[in-house]
Amino acid sequence: MRTRGTCPGCGQDRALPGRHPADGSAICTTCAGFSQTFDCSRCGFEGKLLGGRLCERCTLTDRLTALLDDGTGRVRPALTPLFNLLVAMDEPRSGLAWLAMRRNHPGNASQMLRRLGIGQVPLTHDAFHELKAWRAAAHLEELLMASGVLPAVDKYICSFQRWLPGHLACIADPEHLKTIKLFATLPRV
């Protein structure tokens, strides 16, 4: 559905896929005489429909429910705040695109969410600092902080803590390493 707004024919806020025969203005399905509707089969929202005649938000809800399932058929309870945050996003299309991004690459968002759901990734900042797809891990860590699942920490501190172990491993001189560790090591969060 490209257009949504107040239909000039009936005055309702609706999807406007039709065209008025007289002036070509966008009108709703009822005023255009369409026999097909664009209502979600679950929630009734009128708009773009995906598989199963579900709207983007219901589709996102289903995908997140499956990914965050703890093995009981329900979202892992500790991840409910993250689930609620993602389902309530303004543009569910963006959430669906994020889940589909880099689908065949290890460490993509869907794989990380699945691993969180079944408890393979502990809900700690340290666990996220060790994940290899660091950009995706950092984004998910920020979402977990925004939803209150993880305690809020400055994202630059998180980035530093992710970067520091690799940098320390490259220092050959033991005295330099000792000095840098003395000043660079931060308390773990």
PDB file of C-alpha atoms in Angstrom:
ATOM      1  CA  MET A   1       0.000   0.000   0.000  1.00  0.00           C
ATOM      2  CA  ARG A   2       1.622   3.224  -1.073  1.00  0.00           C
ATOM      3  CA  THR A   3      -0.967   5.709   0.127  1.00  0.00           C
ATOM      4  CA  ARG A   4      -2.890   5.995   3.344  1.00  0.00           C
ATOM      5  CA  GLY A   5      -5.010   8.903   4.512  1.00  0.00           C
ATOM      6  CA  THR A   6      -8.517  10.276   4.614  1.00  0.00           C
ATOM      7  CA  CYS A   7     -10.589   8.997   1.736  1.00  0.00           C
ATOM      8  CA  PRO A   8     -12.349  11.902  -0.010  1.00  0.00           C
ATOM      9  CA  GLY A   9     -15.264   9.575  -0.816  1.00  0.00           C
ATOM     10  CA  CYS A  10     -16.224   8.340   2.665  1.00  0.00           C
ATOM     11  CA  GLY A  11     -14.073  10.550   4.925  1.00  0.00           C
ATOM     12  CA  GLN A  12     -12.454   7.593   6.744  1.00  0.00           C
ATOM     13  CA  ASP A  13      -8.734   7.078   7.440  1.00  0.00           C
ATOM     14  CA  ARG A  14      -7.977   4.149   5.137  1.00  0.00           C
ATOM     15  CA  ALA A  15      -5.569   2.719   2.622  1.00  0.00           C
ATOM     16  CA  LEU A  16      -6.151   4.491  -0.679  1.00  0.00           C
ATOM     17  CA  PRO A  17      -5.313   2.082  -3.510  1.00  0.00           C
ATOM     18  CA  GLY A  18      -8.133   3.149  -5.841  1.00  0.00           C
ATOM     19  CA  ARG A  19      -8.588   6.171  -8.113  1.00  0.00           C
ATOM     20  CA  HIS A  20     -11.684   8.341  -8.325  1.00  0.00           C
ATOM     21  CA  PRO A  21     -13.055   8.116 -11.882  1.00  0.00           C
ATOM     22  CA  ALA A  22     -13.742  11.849 -12.167  1.00  0.00           C
ATOM     23  CA  ASP A  23     -10.534  13.438 -10.930  1.00  0.00           C
ATOM     24  CA  GLY A  24      -8.091  10.542 -10.359  1.00  0.00           C
ATOM     25  CA  SER A  25      -7.716  11.263  -6.633  1.00  0.00           C
ATOM     26  CA  ALA A  26      -6.785   8.376  -4.351  1.00  0.00           C
ATOM     27  CA  ILE A  27      -9.792   6.654  -2.749  1.00  0.00           C
ATOM     28  CA  CYS A  28     -10.376   3.607  -0.504  1.00  0.00           C
ATOM     29  CA  THR A  29     -11.263   0.095  -1.694  1.00  0.00           C
ATOM     30  CA  THR A  30     -14.958   0.486  -0.751  1.00  0.00           C
ATOM     31  CA  CYS A  31     -15.383   3.758  -2.663  1.00  0.00           C
ATOM     32  CA  ALA A  32     -13.452   2.324  -5.619  1.00  0.00           C
ATOM     33  CA  GLY A  33     -15.753  -0.718  -5.669  1.00  0.00           C
ATOM     34  CA  PHE A  34     -12.941  -3.248  -5.143  1.00  0.00           C
ATOM     35  CA  SER A  35     -14.084  -6.699  -4.100  1.00  0.00           C
ATOM     36  CA  GLN A  36     -10.722  -7.467  -2.452  1.00  0.00           C
ATOM     37  CA  THR A  37      -9.802  -5.852   0.857  1.00  0.00           C
ATOM     38  CA  PHE A  38      -6.388  -5.096   2.293  1.00  0.00           C
ATOM     39  CA  ASP A  39      -7.310  -5.929   5.898  1.00  0.00           C
ATOM     40  CA  CYS A  40      -4.916  -8.050   7.962  1.00  0.00           C
ATOM     41  CA  SER A  41      -6.494 -11.435   8.641  1.00  0.00           C
ATOM     42  CA  ARG A  42      -5.372 -11.234  12.296  1.00  0.00           C
ATOM     43  CA  CYS A  43      -5.595  -7.649  13.542  1.00  0.00           C
ATOM     44  CA  GLY A  44      -7.766  -6.027  10.853  1.00  0.00           C
ATOM     45  CA  PHE A  45      -5.231  -3.282  10.037  1.00  0.00           C
ATOM     46  CA  GLU A  46      -5.706  -2.109   6.493  1.00  0.00           C
ATOM     47  CA  GLY A  47      -2.467  -1.839   4.559  1.00  0.00           C
ATOM     48  CA  LYS A  48       0.208  -3.855   2.817  1.00  0.00           C
ATOM     49  CA  LEU A  49      -0.309  -7.569   3.351  1.00  0.00           C
ATOM     50  CA  LEU A  50       2.375 -10.240   3.409  1.00  0.00           C
ATOM     51  CA  GLY A  51       2.114 -14.034   3.593  1.00  0.00           C
ATOM     52  CA  GLY A  52      -1.094 -15.371   5.122  1.00  0.00           C
ATOM     53  CA  ARG A  53      -2.756 -11.998   4.504  1.00  0.00           C
ATOM     54  CA  LEU A  54      -0.941 -10.618   7.554  1.00  0.00           C
ATOM     55  CA  CYS A  55       0.147  -6.998   7.912  1.00  0.00           C
ATOM     56  CA  GLU A  56       3.802  -6.135   8.433  1.00  0.00           C
ATOM     57  CA  ARG A  57       3.391  -5.767  12.224  1.00  0.00           C
ATOM     58  CA  CYS A  58       1.720  -9.174  12.637  1.00  0.00           C
ATOM     59  CA  THR A  59       4.375 -10.747  10.401  1.00  0.00           C
ATOM     60  CA  LEU A  60       7.126  -9.130  12.481  1.00  0.00           C
ATOM     61  CA  THR A  61       5.426 -10.347  15.665  1.00  0.00           C
ATOM     62  CA  ASP A  62       5.339 -13.917  14.332  1.00  0.00           C
ATOM     63  CA  ARG A  63       8.974 -13.872  13.216  1.00  0.00           C
ATOM     64  CA  LEU A  64      10.198 -12.443  16.517  1.00  0.00           C
ATOM     65  CA  THR A  65       8.087 -14.930  18.477  1.00  0.00           C
ATOM     66  CA  ALA A  66       9.703 -17.802  16.560  1.00  0.00           C
ATOM     67  CA  LEU A  67      13.231 -16.399  16.927  1.00  0.00           C
ATOM     68  CA  LEU A  68      12.974 -15.593  20.645  1.00  0.00           C
ATOM     69  CA  ASP A  69      11.186 -18.857  21.501  1.00  0.00           C
ATOM     70  CA  ASP A  70      12.871 -20.514  24.481  1.00  0.00           C
ATOM     71  CA  GLY A  71      11.754 -23.978  23.393  1.00  0.00           C
ATOM     72  CA  THR A  72       8.355 -23.791  25.072  1.00  0.00           C
ATOM     73  CA  GLY A  73       6.564 -22.096  22.188  1.00  0.00           C
ATOM     74  CA  ARG A  74       6.758 -18.705  23.935  1.00  0.00           C
ATOM     75  CA  VAL A  75       9.219 -15.827  23.994  1.00  0.00           C
ATOM     76  CA  ARG A  76      11.947 -16.339  26.591  1.00  0.00           C
ATOM     77  CA  PRO A  77      10.590 -14.347  29.581  1.00  0.00           C
ATOM     78  CA  ALA A  78      13.807 -12.342  30.094  1.00  0.00           C
ATOM     79  CA  LEU A  79      13.524 -11.139  26.473  1.00  0.00           C
ATOM     80  CA  THR A  80       9.906  -9.979  26.653  1.00  0.00           C
ATOM     81  CA  PRO A  81      10.935  -6.292  27.013  1.00  0.00           C
ATOM     82  CA  LEU A  82      13.086  -6.581  23.843  1.00  0.00           C
ATOM     83  CA  PHE A  83      10.231  -8.324  22.028  1.00  0.00           C
ATOM     84  CA  ASN A  84       7.799  -5.565  23.057  1.00  0.00           C
ATOM     85  CA  LEU A  85      10.220  -2.831  21.966  1.00  0.00           C
ATOM     86  CA  LEU A  86      10.731  -4.379  18.532  1.00  0.00           C
ATOM     87  CA  VAL A  87       7.065  -5.179  17.895  1.00  0.00           C
ATOM     88  CA  ALA A  88       6.075  -1.608  18.780  1.00  0.00           C
ATOM     89  CA  MET A  89       8.536   0.053  16.373  1.00  0.00           C
ATOM     90  CA  ASP A  90       7.033   2.774  14.184  1.00  0.00           C
ATOM     91  CA  GLU A  91       7.964   1.043  10.933  1.00  0.00           C
ATOM     92  CA  PRO A  92       7.617  -2.754  11.204  1.00  0.00           C
ATOM     93  CA  ARG A  93       8.946  -2.959   7.633  1.00  0.00           C
ATOM     94  CA  SER A  94      12.332  -1.841   9.020  1.00  0.00           C
ATOM     95  CA  GLY A  95      12.269  -4.650  11.583  1.00  0.00           C
ATOM     96  CA  LEU A  96      11.502  -7.204   8.880  1.00  0.00           C
ATOM     97  CA  ALA A  97      14.346  -5.853   6.738  1.00  0.00           C
ATOM     98  CA  TRP A  98      16.727  -6.075   9.733  1.00  0.00           C
ATOM     99  CA  LEU A  99      15.763  -9.716  10.306  1.00  0.00           C
ATOM    100  CA  ALA A 100      16.279 -10.539   6.614  1.00  0.00           C
ATOM    101  CA  MET A 101      19.593  -8.668   6.307  1.00  0.00           C
ATOM    102  CA  ARG A 102      22.647 -10.857   5.628  1.00  0.00           C
ATOM    103  CA  ARG A 103      20.424 -13.920   5.978  1.00  0.00           C
ATOM    104  CA  ASN A 104      23.102 -16.386   4.815  1.00  0.00           C
ATOM    105  CA  HIS A 105      25.959 -14.884   6.836  1.00  0.00           C
ATOM    106  CA  PRO A 106      26.947 -16.097  10.283  1.00  0.00           C
ATOM    107  CA  GLY A 107      26.083 -13.722  13.080  1.00  0.00           C
ATOM    108  CA  ASN A 108      23.129 -12.060  11.350  1.00  0.00           C
ATOM    109  CA  ALA A 109      20.354 -10.563  13.479  1.00  0.00           C
ATOM    110  CA  SER A 110      18.043 -13.555  13.129  1.00  0.00           C
ATOM    111  CA  GLN A 111      20.742 -15.985  14.225  1.00  0.00           C
ATOM    112  CA  MET A 112      21.702 -13.824  17.205  1.00  0.00           C
ATOM    113  CA  LEU A 113      18.080 -13.461  18.295  1.00  0.00           C
ATOM    114  CA  ARG A 114      17.589 -17.225  17.964  1.00  0.00           C
ATOM    115  CA  ARG A 115      20.697 -17.898  20.068  1.00  0.00           C
ATOM    116  CA  LEU A 116      19.422 -15.420  22.682  1.00  0.00           C
ATOM    117  CA  GLY A 117      16.029 -17.086  22.706  1.00  0.00           C
ATOM    118  CA  ILE A 118      17.404 -20.532  23.493  1.00  0.00           C
ATOM    119  CA  GLY A 119      19.957 -19.179  25.964  1.00  0.00           C
ATOM    120  CA  GLN A 120      23.129 -19.866  23.940  1.00  0.00           C
ATOM    121  CA  VAL A 121      24.202 -16.252  24.401  1.00  0.00           C
ATOM    122  CA  PRO A 122      24.141 -15.120  28.036  1.00  0.00           C
ATOM    123  CA  LEU A 123      22.403 -11.836  28.774  1.00  0.00           C
ATOM    124  CA  THR A 124      25.598  -9.997  29.750  1.00  0.00           C
ATOM    125  CA  HIS A 125      27.639  -7.251  28.182  1.00  0.00           C
ATOM    126  CA  ASP A 126      30.713  -9.519  28.248  1.00  0.00           C
ATOM    127  CA  ALA A 127      28.917 -12.099  26.113  1.00  0.00           C
ATOM    128  CA  PHE A 128      28.154  -9.467  23.470  1.00  0.00           C
ATOM    129  CA  HIS A 129      31.730  -8.185  23.495  1.00  0.00           C
ATOM    130  CA  GLU A 130      32.947 -11.644  22.500  1.00  0.00           C
ATOM    131  CA  LEU A 131      30.589 -12.193  19.556  1.00  0.00           C
ATOM    132  CA  LYS A 132      32.368 -12.158  16.201  1.00  0.00           C
ATOM    133  CA  ALA A 133      29.862 -10.219  14.115  1.00  0.00           C
ATOM    134  CA  TRP A 134      30.655  -7.218  16.291  1.00  0.00           C
ATOM    135  CA  ARG A 135      28.543  -4.595  14.505  1.00  0.00           C
ATOM    136  CA  ALA A 136      25.407  -6.718  14.651  1.00  0.00           C
ATOM    137  CA  ALA A 137      26.231  -7.656  18.257  1.00  0.00           C
ATOM    138  CA  ALA A 138      26.748  -3.993  19.202  1.00  0.00           C
ATOM    139  CA  HIS A 139      23.394  -3.021  17.659  1.00  0.00           C
ATOM    140  CA  LEU A 140      21.584  -5.823  19.458  1.00  0.00           C
ATOM    141  CA  GLU A 141      23.357  -4.920  22.701  1.00  0.00           C
ATOM    142  CA  GLU A 142      22.061  -1.344  22.331  1.00  0.00           C
ATOM    143  CA  LEU A 143      18.523  -2.647  21.765  1.00  0.00           C
ATOM    144  CA  LEU A 144      18.820  -4.825  24.866  1.00  0.00           C
ATOM    145  CA  MET A 145      19.922  -1.773  26.867  1.00  0.00           C
ATOM    146  CA  ALA A 146      17.109   0.378  25.417  1.00  0.00           C
ATOM    147  CA  SER A 147      14.556  -2.255  26.432  1.00  0.00           C
ATOM    148  CA  GLY A 148      16.022  -2.639  29.926  1.00  0.00           C
ATOM    149  CA  VAL A 149      17.120  -6.262  29.480  1.00  0.00           C
ATOM    150  CA  LEU A 150      20.761  -5.234  29.949  1.00  0.00           C
ATOM    151  CA  PRO A 151      21.872  -2.401  32.219  1.00  0.00           C
ATOM    152  CA  ALA A 152      22.554   0.834  30.339  1.00  0.00           C
ATOM    153  CA  VAL A 153      26.237   1.519  29.676  1.00  0.00           C
ATOM    154  CA  ASP A 154      27.780   4.160  27.431  1.00  0.00           C
ATOM    155  CA  LYS A 155      28.130   2.647  23.960  1.00  0.00           C
ATOM    156  CA  TYR A 156      31.675   3.967  23.653  1.00  0.00           C
ATOM    157  CA  ILE A 157      32.681   2.072  26.785  1.00  0.00           C
ATOM    158  CA  CYS A 158      31.130  -1.042  25.277  1.00  0.00           C
ATOM    159  CA  SER A 159      33.085  -0.498  22.051  1.00  0.00           C
ATOM    160  CA  PHE A 160      36.302   0.028  24.008  1.00  0.00           C
ATOM    161  CA  GLN A 161      35.761  -3.144  26.020  1.00  0.00           C
ATOM    162  CA  ARG A 162      35.129  -5.070  22.798  1.00  0.00           C
ATOM    163  CA  TRP A 163      38.297  -3.663  21.194  1.00  0.00           C
ATOM    164  CA  LEU A 164      40.736  -3.826  24.144  1.00  0.00           C
ATOM    165  CA  PRO A 165      41.412  -7.598  24.439  1.00  0.00           C
ATOM    166  CA  GLY A 166      42.425  -7.881  20.775  1.00  0.00           C
ATOM    167  CA  HIS A 167      44.679  -4.868  21.062  1.00  0.00           C
ATOM    168  CA  LEU A 168      46.340  -6.155  24.236  1.00  0.00           C
ATOM    169  CA  ALA A 169      47.003  -9.495  22.556  1.00  0.00           C
ATOM    170  CA  CYS A 170      49.128  -7.721  19.908  1.00  0.00           C
ATOM    171  CA  ILE A 171      51.511  -6.079  22.412  1.00  0.00           C
ATOM    172  CA  ALA A 172      54.745  -8.087  22.578  1.00  0.00           C
ATOM    173  CA  ASP A 173      56.679  -6.148  25.221  1.00  0.00           C
ATOM    174  CA  PRO A 174      55.558  -7.345  28.697  1.00  0.00           C
ATOM    175  CA  GLU A 175      56.353  -3.974  30.322  1.00  0.00           C
ATOM    176  CA  HIS A 176      54.296  -2.075  27.761  1.00  0.00           C
ATOM    177  CA  LEU A 177      51.485  -4.563  28.216  1.00  0.00           C
ATOM    178  CA  LYS A 178      51.602  -4.142  31.996  1.00  0.00           C
ATOM    179  CA  THR A 179      51.514  -0.330  31.727  1.00  0.00           C
ATOM    180  CA  ILE A 180      48.656  -0.286  29.218  1.00  0.00           C
ATOM    181  CA  LYS A 181      46.636  -2.779  31.276  1.00  0.00           C
ATOM    182  CA  LEU A 182      47.154  -0.614  34.344  1.00  0.00           C
ATOM    183  CA  PHE A 183      45.531   2.408  32.665  1.00  0.00           C
ATOM    184  CA  ALA A 184      43.262   0.857  30.037  1.00  0.00           C
ATOM    185  CA  THR A 185      41.412  -1.888  31.812  1.00  0.00           C
ATOM    186  CA  LEU A 186      37.964  -0.789  32.863  1.00  0.00           C
ATOM    187  CA  PRO A 187      35.665  -2.515  35.318  1.00  0.00           C
ATOM    188  CA  ARG A 188      33.593  -5.136  33.482  1.00  0.00           C
ATOM    189  CA  VAL A 189      29.915  -4.457  32.998  1.00  0.00           C
TER     190      VAL A 189
END
